mmCIF file of C-alpha atoms in Angstrom:
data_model
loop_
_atom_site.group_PDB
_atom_site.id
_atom_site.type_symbol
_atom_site.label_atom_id
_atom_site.label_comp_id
_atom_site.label_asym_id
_atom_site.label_seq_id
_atom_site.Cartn_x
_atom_site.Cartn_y
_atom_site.Cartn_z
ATOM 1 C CA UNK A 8 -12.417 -57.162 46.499
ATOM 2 C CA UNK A 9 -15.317 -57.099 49.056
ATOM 3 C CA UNK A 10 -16.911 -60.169 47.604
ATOM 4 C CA UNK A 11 -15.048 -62.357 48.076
ATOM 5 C CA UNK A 12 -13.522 -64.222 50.784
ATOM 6 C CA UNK A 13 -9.811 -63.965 50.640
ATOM 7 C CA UNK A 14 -7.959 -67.008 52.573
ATOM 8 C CA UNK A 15 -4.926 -65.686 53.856
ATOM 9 C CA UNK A 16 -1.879 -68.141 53.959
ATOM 10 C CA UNK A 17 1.744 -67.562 55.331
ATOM 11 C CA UNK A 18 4.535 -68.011 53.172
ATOM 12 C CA UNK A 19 8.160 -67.011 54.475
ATOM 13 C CA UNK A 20 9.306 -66.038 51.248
ATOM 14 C CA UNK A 21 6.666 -63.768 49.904
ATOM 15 C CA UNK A 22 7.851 -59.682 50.448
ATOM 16 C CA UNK A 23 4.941 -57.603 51.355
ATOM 17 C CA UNK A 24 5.230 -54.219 51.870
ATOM 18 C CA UNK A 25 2.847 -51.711 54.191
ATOM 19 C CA UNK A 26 -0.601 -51.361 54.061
ATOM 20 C CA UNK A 27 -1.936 -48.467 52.016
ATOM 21 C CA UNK A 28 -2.615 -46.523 55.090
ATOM 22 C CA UNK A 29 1.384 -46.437 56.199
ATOM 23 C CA UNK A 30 3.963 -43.787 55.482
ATOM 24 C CA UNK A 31 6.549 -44.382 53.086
ATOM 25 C CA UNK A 32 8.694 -45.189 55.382
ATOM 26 C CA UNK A 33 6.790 -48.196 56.516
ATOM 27 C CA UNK A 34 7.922 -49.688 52.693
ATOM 28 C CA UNK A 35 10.928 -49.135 53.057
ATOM 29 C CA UNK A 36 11.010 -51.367 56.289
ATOM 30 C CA UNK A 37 9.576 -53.853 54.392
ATOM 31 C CA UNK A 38 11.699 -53.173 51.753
ATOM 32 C CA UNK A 39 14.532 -54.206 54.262
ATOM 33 C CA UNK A 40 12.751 -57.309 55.126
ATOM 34 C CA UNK A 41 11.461 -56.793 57.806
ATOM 35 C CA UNK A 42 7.372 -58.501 59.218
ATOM 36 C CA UNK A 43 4.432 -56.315 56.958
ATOM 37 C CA UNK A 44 1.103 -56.141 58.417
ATOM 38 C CA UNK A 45 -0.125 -56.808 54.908
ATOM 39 C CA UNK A 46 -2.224 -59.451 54.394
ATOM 40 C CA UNK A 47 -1.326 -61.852 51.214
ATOM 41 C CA UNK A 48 -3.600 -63.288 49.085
ATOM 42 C CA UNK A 49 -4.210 -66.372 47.290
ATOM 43 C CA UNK A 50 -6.908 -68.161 45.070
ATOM 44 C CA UNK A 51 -6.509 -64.841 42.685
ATOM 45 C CA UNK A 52 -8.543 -65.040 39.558
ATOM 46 C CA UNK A 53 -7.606 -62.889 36.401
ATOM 47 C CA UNK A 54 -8.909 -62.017 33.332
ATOM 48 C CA UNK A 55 -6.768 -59.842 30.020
ATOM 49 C CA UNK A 56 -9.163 -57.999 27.562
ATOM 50 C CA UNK A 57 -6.936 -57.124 24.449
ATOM 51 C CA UNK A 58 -8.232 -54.383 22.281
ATOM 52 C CA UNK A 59 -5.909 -55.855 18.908
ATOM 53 C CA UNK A 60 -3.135 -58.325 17.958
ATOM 54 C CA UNK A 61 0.502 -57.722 16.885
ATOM 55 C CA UNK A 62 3.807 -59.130 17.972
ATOM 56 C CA UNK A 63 4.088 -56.925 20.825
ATOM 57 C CA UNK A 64 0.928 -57.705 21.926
ATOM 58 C CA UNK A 65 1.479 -61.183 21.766
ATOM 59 C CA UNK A 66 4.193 -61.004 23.417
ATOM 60 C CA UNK A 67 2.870 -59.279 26.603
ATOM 61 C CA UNK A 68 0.128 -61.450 26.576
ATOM 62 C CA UNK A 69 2.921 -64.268 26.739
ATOM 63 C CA UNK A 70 4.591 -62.298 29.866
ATOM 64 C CA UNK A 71 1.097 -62.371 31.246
ATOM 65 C CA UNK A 72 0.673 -65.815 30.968
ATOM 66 C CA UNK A 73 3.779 -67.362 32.129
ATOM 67 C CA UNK A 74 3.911 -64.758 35.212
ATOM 68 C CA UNK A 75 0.060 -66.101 36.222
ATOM 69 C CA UNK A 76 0.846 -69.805 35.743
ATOM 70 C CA UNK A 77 3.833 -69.217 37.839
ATOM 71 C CA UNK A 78 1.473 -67.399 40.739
ATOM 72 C CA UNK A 79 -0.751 -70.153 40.068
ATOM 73 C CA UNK A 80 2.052 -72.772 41.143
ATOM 74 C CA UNK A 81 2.450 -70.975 44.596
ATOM 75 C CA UNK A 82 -1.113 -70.552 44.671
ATOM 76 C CA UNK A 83 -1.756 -66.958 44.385
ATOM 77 C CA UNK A 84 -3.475 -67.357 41.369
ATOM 78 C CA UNK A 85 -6.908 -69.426 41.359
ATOM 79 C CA UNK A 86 -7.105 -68.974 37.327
ATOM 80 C CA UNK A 87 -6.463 -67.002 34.382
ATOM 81 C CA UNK A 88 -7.388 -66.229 30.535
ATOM 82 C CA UNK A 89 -6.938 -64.045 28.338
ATOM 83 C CA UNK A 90 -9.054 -63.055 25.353
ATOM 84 C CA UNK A 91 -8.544 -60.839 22.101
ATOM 85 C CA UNK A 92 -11.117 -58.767 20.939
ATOM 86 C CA UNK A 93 -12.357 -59.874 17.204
ATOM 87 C CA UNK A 94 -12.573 -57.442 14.196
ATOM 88 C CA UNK A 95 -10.353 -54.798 13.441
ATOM 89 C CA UNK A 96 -9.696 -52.489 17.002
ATOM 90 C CA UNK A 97 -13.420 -52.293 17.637
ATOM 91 C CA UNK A 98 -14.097 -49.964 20.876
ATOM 92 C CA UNK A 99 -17.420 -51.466 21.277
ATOM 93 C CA UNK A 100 -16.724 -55.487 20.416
ATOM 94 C CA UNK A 101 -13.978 -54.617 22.980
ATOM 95 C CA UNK A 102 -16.799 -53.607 25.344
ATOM 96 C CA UNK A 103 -18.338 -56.259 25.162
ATOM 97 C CA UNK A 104 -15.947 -58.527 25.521
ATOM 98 C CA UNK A 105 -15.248 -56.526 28.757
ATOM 99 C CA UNK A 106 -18.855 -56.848 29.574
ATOM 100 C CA UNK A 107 -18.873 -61.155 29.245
ATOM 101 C CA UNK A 108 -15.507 -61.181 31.388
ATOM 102 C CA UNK A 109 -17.447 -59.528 33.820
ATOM 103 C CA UNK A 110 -19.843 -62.004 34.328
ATOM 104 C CA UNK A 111 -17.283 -64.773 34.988
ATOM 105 C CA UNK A 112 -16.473 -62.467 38.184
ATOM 106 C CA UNK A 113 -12.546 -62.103 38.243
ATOM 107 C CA UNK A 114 -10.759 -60.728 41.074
ATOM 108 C CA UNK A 115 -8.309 -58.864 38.221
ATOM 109 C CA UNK A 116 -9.906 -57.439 34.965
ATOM 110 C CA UNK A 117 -6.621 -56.267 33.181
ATOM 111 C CA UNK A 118 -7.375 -54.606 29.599
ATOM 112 C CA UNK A 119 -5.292 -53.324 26.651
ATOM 113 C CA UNK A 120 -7.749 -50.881 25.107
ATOM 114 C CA UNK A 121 -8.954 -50.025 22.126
ATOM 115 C CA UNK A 122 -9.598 -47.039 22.800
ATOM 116 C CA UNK A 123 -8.589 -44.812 25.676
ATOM 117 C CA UNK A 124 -12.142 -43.118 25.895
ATOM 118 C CA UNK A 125 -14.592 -44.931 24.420
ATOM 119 C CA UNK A 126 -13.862 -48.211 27.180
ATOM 120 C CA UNK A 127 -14.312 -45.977 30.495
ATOM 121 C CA UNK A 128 -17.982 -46.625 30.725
ATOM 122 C CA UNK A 129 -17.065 -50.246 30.527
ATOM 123 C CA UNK A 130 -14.305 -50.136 32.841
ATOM 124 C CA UNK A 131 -16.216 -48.244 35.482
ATOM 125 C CA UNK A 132 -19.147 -50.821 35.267
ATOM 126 C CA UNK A 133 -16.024 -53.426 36.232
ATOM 127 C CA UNK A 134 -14.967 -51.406 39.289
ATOM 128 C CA UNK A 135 -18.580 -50.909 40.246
ATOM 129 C CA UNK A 136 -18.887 -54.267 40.279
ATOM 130 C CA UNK A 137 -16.125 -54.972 43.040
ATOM 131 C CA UNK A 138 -13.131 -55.916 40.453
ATOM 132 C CA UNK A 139 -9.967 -54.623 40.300
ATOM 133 C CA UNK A 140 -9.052 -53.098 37.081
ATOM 134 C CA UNK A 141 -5.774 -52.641 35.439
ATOM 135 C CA UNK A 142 -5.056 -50.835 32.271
ATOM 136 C CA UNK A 143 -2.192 -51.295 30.438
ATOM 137 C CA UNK A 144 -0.317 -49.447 27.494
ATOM 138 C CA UNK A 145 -2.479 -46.569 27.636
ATOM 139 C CA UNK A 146 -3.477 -43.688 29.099
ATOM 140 C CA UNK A 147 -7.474 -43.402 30.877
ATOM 141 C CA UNK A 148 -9.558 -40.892 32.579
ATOM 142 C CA UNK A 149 -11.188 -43.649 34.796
ATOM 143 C CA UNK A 150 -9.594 -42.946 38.426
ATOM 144 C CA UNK A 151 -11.112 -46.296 39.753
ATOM 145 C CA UNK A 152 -8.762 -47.914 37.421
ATOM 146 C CA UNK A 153 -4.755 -48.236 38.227
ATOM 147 C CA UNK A 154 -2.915 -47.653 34.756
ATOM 148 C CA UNK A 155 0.171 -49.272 34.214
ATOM 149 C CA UNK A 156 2.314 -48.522 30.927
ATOM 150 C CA UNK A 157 5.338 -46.726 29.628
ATOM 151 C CA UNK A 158 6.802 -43.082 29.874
ATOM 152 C CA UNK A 159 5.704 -41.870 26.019
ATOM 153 C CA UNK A 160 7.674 -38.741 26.351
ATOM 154 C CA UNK A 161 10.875 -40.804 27.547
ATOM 155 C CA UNK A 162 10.292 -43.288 24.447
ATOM 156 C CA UNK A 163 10.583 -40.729 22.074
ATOM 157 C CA UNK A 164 13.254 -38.943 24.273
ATOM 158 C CA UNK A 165 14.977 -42.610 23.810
ATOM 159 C CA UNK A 166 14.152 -43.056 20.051
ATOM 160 C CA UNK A 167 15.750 -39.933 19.187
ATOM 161 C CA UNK A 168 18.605 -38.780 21.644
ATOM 162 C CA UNK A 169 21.043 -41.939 21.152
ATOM 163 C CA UNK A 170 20.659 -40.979 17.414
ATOM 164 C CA UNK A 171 21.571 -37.013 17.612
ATOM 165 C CA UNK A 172 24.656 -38.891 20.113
ATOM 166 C CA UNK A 173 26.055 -41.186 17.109
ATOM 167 C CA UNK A 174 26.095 -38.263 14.791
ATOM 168 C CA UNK A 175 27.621 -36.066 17.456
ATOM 169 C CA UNK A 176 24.681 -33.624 17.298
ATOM 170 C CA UNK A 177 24.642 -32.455 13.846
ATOM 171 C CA UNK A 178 23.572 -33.760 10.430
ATOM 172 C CA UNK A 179 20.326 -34.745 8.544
ATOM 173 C CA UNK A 180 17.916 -36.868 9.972
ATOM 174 C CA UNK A 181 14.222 -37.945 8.548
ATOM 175 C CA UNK A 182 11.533 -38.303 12.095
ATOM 176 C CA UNK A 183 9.848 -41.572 11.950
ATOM 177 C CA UNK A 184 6.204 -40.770 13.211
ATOM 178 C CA UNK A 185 4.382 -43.464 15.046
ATOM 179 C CA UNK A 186 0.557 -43.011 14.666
ATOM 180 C CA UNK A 187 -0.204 -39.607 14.391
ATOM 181 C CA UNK A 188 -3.362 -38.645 16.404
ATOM 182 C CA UNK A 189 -2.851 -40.849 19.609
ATOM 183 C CA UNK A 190 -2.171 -40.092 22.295
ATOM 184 C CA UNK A 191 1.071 -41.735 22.752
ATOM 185 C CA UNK A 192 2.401 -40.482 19.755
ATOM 186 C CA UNK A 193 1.564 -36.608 20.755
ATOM 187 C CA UNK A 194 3.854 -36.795 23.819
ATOM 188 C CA UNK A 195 6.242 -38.912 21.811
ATOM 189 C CA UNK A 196 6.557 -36.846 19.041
ATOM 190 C CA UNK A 197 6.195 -33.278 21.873
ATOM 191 C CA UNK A 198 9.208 -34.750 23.584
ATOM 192 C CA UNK A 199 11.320 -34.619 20.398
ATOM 193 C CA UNK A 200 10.398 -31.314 19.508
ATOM 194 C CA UNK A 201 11.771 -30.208 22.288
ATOM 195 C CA UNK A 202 14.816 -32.182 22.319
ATOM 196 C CA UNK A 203 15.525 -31.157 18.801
ATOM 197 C CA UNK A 204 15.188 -27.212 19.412
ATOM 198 C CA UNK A 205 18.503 -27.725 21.402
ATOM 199 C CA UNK A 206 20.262 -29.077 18.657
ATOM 200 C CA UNK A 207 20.568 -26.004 15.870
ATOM 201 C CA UNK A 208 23.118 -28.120 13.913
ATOM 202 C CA UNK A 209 20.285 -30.964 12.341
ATOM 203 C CA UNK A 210 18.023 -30.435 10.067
ATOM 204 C CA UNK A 211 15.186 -32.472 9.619
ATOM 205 C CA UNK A 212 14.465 -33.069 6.000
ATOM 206 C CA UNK A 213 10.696 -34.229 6.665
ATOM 207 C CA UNK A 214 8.965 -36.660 8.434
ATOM 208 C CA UNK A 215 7.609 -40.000 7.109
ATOM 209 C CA UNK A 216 4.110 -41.632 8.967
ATOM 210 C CA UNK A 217 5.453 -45.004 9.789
ATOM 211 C CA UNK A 218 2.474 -46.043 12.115
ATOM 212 C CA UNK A 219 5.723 -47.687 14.072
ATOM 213 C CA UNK A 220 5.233 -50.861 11.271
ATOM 214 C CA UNK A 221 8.734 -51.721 9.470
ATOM 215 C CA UNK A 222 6.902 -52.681 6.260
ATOM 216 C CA UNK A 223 5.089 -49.329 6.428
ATOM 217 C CA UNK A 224 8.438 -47.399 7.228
ATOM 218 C CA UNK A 225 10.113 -48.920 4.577
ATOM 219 C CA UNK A 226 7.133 -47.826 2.171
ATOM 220 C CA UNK A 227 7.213 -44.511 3.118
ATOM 221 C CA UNK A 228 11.238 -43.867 2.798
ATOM 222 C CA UNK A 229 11.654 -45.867 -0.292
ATOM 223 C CA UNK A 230 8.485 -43.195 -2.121
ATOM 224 C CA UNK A 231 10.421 -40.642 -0.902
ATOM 225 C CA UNK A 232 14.280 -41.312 -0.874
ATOM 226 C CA UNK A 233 15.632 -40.732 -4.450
ATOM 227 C CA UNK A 234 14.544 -36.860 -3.779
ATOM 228 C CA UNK A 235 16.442 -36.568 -0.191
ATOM 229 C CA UNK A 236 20.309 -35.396 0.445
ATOM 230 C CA UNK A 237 22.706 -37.540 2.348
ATOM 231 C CA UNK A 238 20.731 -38.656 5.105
ATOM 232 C CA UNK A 239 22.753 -39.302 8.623
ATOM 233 C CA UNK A 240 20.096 -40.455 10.751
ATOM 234 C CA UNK A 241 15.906 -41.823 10.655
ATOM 235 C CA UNK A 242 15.137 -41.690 14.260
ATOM 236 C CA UNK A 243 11.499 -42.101 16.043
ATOM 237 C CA UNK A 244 9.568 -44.890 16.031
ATOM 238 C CA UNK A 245 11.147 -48.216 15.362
ATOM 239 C CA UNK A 246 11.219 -49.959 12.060
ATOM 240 C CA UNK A 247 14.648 -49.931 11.564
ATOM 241 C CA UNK A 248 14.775 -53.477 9.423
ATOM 242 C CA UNK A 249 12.812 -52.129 6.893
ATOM 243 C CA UNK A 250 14.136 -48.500 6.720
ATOM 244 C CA UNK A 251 17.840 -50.436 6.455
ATOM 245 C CA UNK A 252 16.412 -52.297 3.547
ATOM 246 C CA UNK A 253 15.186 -49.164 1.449
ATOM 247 C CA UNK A 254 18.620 -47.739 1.865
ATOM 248 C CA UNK A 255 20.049 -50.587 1.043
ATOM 249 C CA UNK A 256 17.906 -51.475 -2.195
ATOM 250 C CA UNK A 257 19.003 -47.638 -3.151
ATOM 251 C CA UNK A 258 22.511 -48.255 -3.092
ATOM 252 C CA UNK A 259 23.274 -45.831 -0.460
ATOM 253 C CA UNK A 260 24.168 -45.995 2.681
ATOM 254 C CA UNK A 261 22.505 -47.181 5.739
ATOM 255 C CA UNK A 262 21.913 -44.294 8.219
ATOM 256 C CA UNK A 263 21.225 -44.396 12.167
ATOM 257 C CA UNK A 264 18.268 -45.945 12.621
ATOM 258 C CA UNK A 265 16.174 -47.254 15.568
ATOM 259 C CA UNK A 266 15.432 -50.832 15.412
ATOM 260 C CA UNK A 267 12.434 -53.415 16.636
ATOM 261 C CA UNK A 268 13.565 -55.312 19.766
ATOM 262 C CA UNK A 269 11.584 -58.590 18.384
ATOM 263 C CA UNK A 270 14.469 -61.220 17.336
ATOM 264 C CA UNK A 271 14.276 -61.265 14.242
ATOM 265 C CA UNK A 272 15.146 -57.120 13.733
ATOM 266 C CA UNK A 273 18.047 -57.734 16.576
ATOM 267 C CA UNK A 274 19.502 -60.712 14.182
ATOM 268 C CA UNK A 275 18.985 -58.711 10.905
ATOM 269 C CA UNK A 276 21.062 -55.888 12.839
ATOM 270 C CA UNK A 277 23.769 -58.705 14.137
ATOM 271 C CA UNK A 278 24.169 -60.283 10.830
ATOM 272 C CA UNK A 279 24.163 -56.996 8.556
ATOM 273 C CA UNK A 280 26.948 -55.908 10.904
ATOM 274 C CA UNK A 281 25.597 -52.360 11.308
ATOM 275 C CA UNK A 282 27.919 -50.437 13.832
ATOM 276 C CA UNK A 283 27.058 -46.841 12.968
ATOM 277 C CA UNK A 284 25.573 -45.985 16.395
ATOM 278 C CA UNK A 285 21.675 -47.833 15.415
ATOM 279 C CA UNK A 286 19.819 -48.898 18.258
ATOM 280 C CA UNK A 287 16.579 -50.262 19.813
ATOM 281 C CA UNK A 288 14.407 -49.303 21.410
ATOM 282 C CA UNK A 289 10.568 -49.574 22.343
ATOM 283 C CA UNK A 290 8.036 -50.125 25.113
ATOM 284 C CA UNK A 291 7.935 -52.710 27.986
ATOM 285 C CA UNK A 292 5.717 -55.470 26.977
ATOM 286 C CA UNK A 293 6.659 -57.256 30.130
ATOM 287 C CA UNK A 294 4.218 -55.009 31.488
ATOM 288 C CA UNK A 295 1.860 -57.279 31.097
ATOM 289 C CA UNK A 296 3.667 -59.457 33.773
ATOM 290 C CA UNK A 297 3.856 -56.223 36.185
ATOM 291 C CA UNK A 298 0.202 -55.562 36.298
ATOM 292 C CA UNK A 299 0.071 -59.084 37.531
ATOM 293 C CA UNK A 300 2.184 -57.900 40.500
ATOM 294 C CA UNK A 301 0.882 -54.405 40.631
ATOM 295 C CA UNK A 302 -2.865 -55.974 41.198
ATOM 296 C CA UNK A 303 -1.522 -58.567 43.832
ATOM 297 C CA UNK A 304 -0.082 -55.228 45.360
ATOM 298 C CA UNK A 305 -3.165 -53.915 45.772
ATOM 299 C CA UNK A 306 -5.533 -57.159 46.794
ATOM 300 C CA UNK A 307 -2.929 -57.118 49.696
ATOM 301 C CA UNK A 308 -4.085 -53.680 50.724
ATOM 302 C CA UNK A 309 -0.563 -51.605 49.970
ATOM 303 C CA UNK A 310 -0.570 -48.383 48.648
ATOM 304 C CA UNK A 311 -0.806 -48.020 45.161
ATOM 305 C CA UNK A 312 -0.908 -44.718 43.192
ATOM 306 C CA UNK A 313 -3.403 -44.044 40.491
ATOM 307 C CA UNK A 314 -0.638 -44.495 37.305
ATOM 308 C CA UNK A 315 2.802 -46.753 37.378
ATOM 309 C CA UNK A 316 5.293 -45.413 34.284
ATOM 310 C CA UNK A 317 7.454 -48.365 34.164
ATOM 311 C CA UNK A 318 11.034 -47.873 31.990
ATOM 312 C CA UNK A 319 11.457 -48.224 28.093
ATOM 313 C CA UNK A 320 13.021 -51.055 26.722
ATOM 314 C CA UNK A 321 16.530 -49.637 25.224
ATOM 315 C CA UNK A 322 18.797 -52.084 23.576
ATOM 316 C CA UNK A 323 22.536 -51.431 22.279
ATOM 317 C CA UNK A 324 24.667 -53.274 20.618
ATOM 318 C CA UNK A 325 26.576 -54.773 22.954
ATOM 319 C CA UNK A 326 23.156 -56.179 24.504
ATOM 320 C CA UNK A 327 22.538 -58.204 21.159
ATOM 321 C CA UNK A 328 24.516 -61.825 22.063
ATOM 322 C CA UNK A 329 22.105 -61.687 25.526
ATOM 323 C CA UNK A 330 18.993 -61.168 23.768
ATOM 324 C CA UNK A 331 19.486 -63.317 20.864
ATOM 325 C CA UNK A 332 20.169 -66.234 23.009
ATOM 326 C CA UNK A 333 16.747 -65.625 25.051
ATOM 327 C CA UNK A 334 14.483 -64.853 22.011
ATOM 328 C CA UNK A 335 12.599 -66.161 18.836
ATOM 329 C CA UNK A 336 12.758 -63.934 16.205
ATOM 330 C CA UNK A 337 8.920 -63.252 16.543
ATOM 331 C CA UNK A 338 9.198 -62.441 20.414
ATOM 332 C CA UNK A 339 9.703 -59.094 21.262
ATOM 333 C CA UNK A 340 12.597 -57.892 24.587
ATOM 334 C CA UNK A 341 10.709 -57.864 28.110
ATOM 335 C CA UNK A 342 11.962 -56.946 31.369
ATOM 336 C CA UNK A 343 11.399 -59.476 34.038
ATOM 337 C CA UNK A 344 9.494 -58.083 36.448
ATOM 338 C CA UNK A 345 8.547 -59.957 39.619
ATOM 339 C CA UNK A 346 7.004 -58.591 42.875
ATOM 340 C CA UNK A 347 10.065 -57.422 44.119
ATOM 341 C CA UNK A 348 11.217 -55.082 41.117
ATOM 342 C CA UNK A 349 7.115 -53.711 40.675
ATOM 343 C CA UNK A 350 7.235 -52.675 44.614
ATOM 344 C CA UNK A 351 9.968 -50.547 43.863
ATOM 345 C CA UNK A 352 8.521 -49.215 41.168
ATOM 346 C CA UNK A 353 5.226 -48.321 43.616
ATOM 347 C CA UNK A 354 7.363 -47.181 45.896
ATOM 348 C CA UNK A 355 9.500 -44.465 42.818
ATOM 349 C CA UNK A 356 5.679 -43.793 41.867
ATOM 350 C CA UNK A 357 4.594 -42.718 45.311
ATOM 351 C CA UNK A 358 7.593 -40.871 45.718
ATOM 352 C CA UNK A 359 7.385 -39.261 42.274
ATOM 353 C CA UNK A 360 10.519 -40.448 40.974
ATOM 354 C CA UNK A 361 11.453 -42.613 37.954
ATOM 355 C CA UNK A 362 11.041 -46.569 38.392
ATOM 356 C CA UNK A 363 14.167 -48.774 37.749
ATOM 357 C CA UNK A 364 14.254 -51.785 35.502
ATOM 358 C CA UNK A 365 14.637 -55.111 37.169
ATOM 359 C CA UNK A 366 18.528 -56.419 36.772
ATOM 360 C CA UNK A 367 18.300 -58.752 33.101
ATOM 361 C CA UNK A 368 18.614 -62.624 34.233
#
């Protein structure tokens, strides 16, 4: 940012790519290794607004944290915190909060909103002010701002296909709806729509308003089951633990369903031995660890387009020993994104094509 006085320091192992006035092409040189003109930063400060708390939440804020102490080590990172905003996914404590990280004058304001329209005022007062702002997990009509988050319309094209797969495309299924009214859930639930109108052989016997919350989920089928037919398959959005359980409790049996990644869902799903085609699936919250890279990206002067979709977070069976042995049951699957793997996703951005997943270590 202009404030500030960025040192510049040379280390042989940091991979820049080109400034943001280069062609493509110039990244891909880089890409290859070969000398940026770039300048790298250090003595980065950063700051996380969170608009609520859940698991996933906590764990990106984890991804956040360990990435930034980790820059911190190699110096890139001057200091770091991250705050959550009190009361119940309050818009305006929110911007507030945004408004008091401000005046502690961060390099990085990062922030998980509350709401995708109420915080641009409060946003563009940050980039006024000479920060760099990152939004995460949502969507925002503040161009100053560089929004990094998930494809919705893939995560319900990945909550739903792998289900219509394991029941070979026809059947009964009951749609899981995430929270109706937001915007992710619009191009979630859009995506299946039109996924489903391909598929004249399943019928969906209704829909259930599972706010993506197992305990809700499991509410909502067990109200509802003793008046449905066989059902084959609950796809949409997550909560597969609890939907298991209310088949269960019924006495019939479990269908497809579309688990949490957090541990404790993937061991429920291990231990219960359920081999019917179920899955998992949900969004990235080691995005919270790419923004880190996607900001230094940008400090360093490379190009950087406006919005980064970063991949979904799909799970199969076969995937469950690997995870298991790398989470606690209240931590939820992240990629592990370093600068490497979030250039190439700058550089799939720019070029308008789909960004990869970093290889699992």
């Amino acid at each position: 940012m202009m404030s500030k006085n960025w040192r510049r320091y040379g280390v042989a192992t940091v991979a820049v790519v080109a400034l943001a006035l280069s062609a493509c092409s110039d990244n891909s040189a880089a890409a290859e290794g070969e000398e940026s003109d770039a300048d790298s930063v250090e003595g980065v400060s950063l700051a996380l607004s969170n608009g609520f708390v859940n698991g996933w939440r906590l764990t990106l804020i984890n991804e956040f944290e360990e990435t930034a102490r980790e820059l911190q080590d190699q110096g890139v990172v001057s200091d770091f915190t991250a705050v959550n905003t009190p009361g119940d996914n309050s818009a305006t404590e929110q911007a507030s909060q945004i408004r008091s990280l401000m005046l502690q004058d961060p390099d990085v304001l990062m922030v998980i909103p509350a709401s995708s329209t109420a915080l641009v005022p409060a946003v563009e007062e940050a980039c006024d002010a000479g920060i760099t702002v990152i939004v995460l997990d949502a969507d925002m009509d503040a161009p100053c701002a560089t929004v990094v988050r998930n494809d919705y319309a893939m995560w319900g094209e990945a909550s739903l296909q792998p289900a219509i797969d394991a029941i070979d495309g026809e059947g009964t299924v009951v749609l899981n709806r995430g929270v109706i009214g937001s915007q992710p859930e619009e191009e979630f639930h859009a995506r299946q729509q039109e996924i489903l109108d391909e598929y004249p052989d399943i019928e969906v016997a209704t829909e259930i308003n599972g706010y993506c919350d197992g305990s809700t989920a499991q509410r909502e089928i067990t109200g509802i089951l003793g008046s449905l037919p066989d059902i084959d398959a609950v796809p949409g959005c997550i909560a597969g633990m609890g939907i298991a359980q209310a088949f269960e409790s019924a006495g019939r049996e479990v269908p497809v369903v579309v688990f949490d990644t957090d541990g404790q869902s993937l061991e429920f799903w291990r231990e219960e031995g359920i081999d019917n085609g179920s899955f998992s699936t949900l969004t990235d919250p080691g995005q919270g660890a790419a923004a880190i890279h996607v900001a230094i990206a940008k400090l360093e002067g490379q190009e950087v387009p406006g919005e980064i979709l970063l991949p979904i977070m799909q799970i199969e069976e076969s995937d469950l020993d690997f995870w298991l042995e790398n989470l606690s049951a209240d931590e939820y699957a992240a990629y592990p994104w370093d600068q490497e793997s979030v250039n190439a996703a700058i550089d799939a951005a720019i070029a308008g094509e789909p960004a990869e997943a970093p290889a699992l270590q």
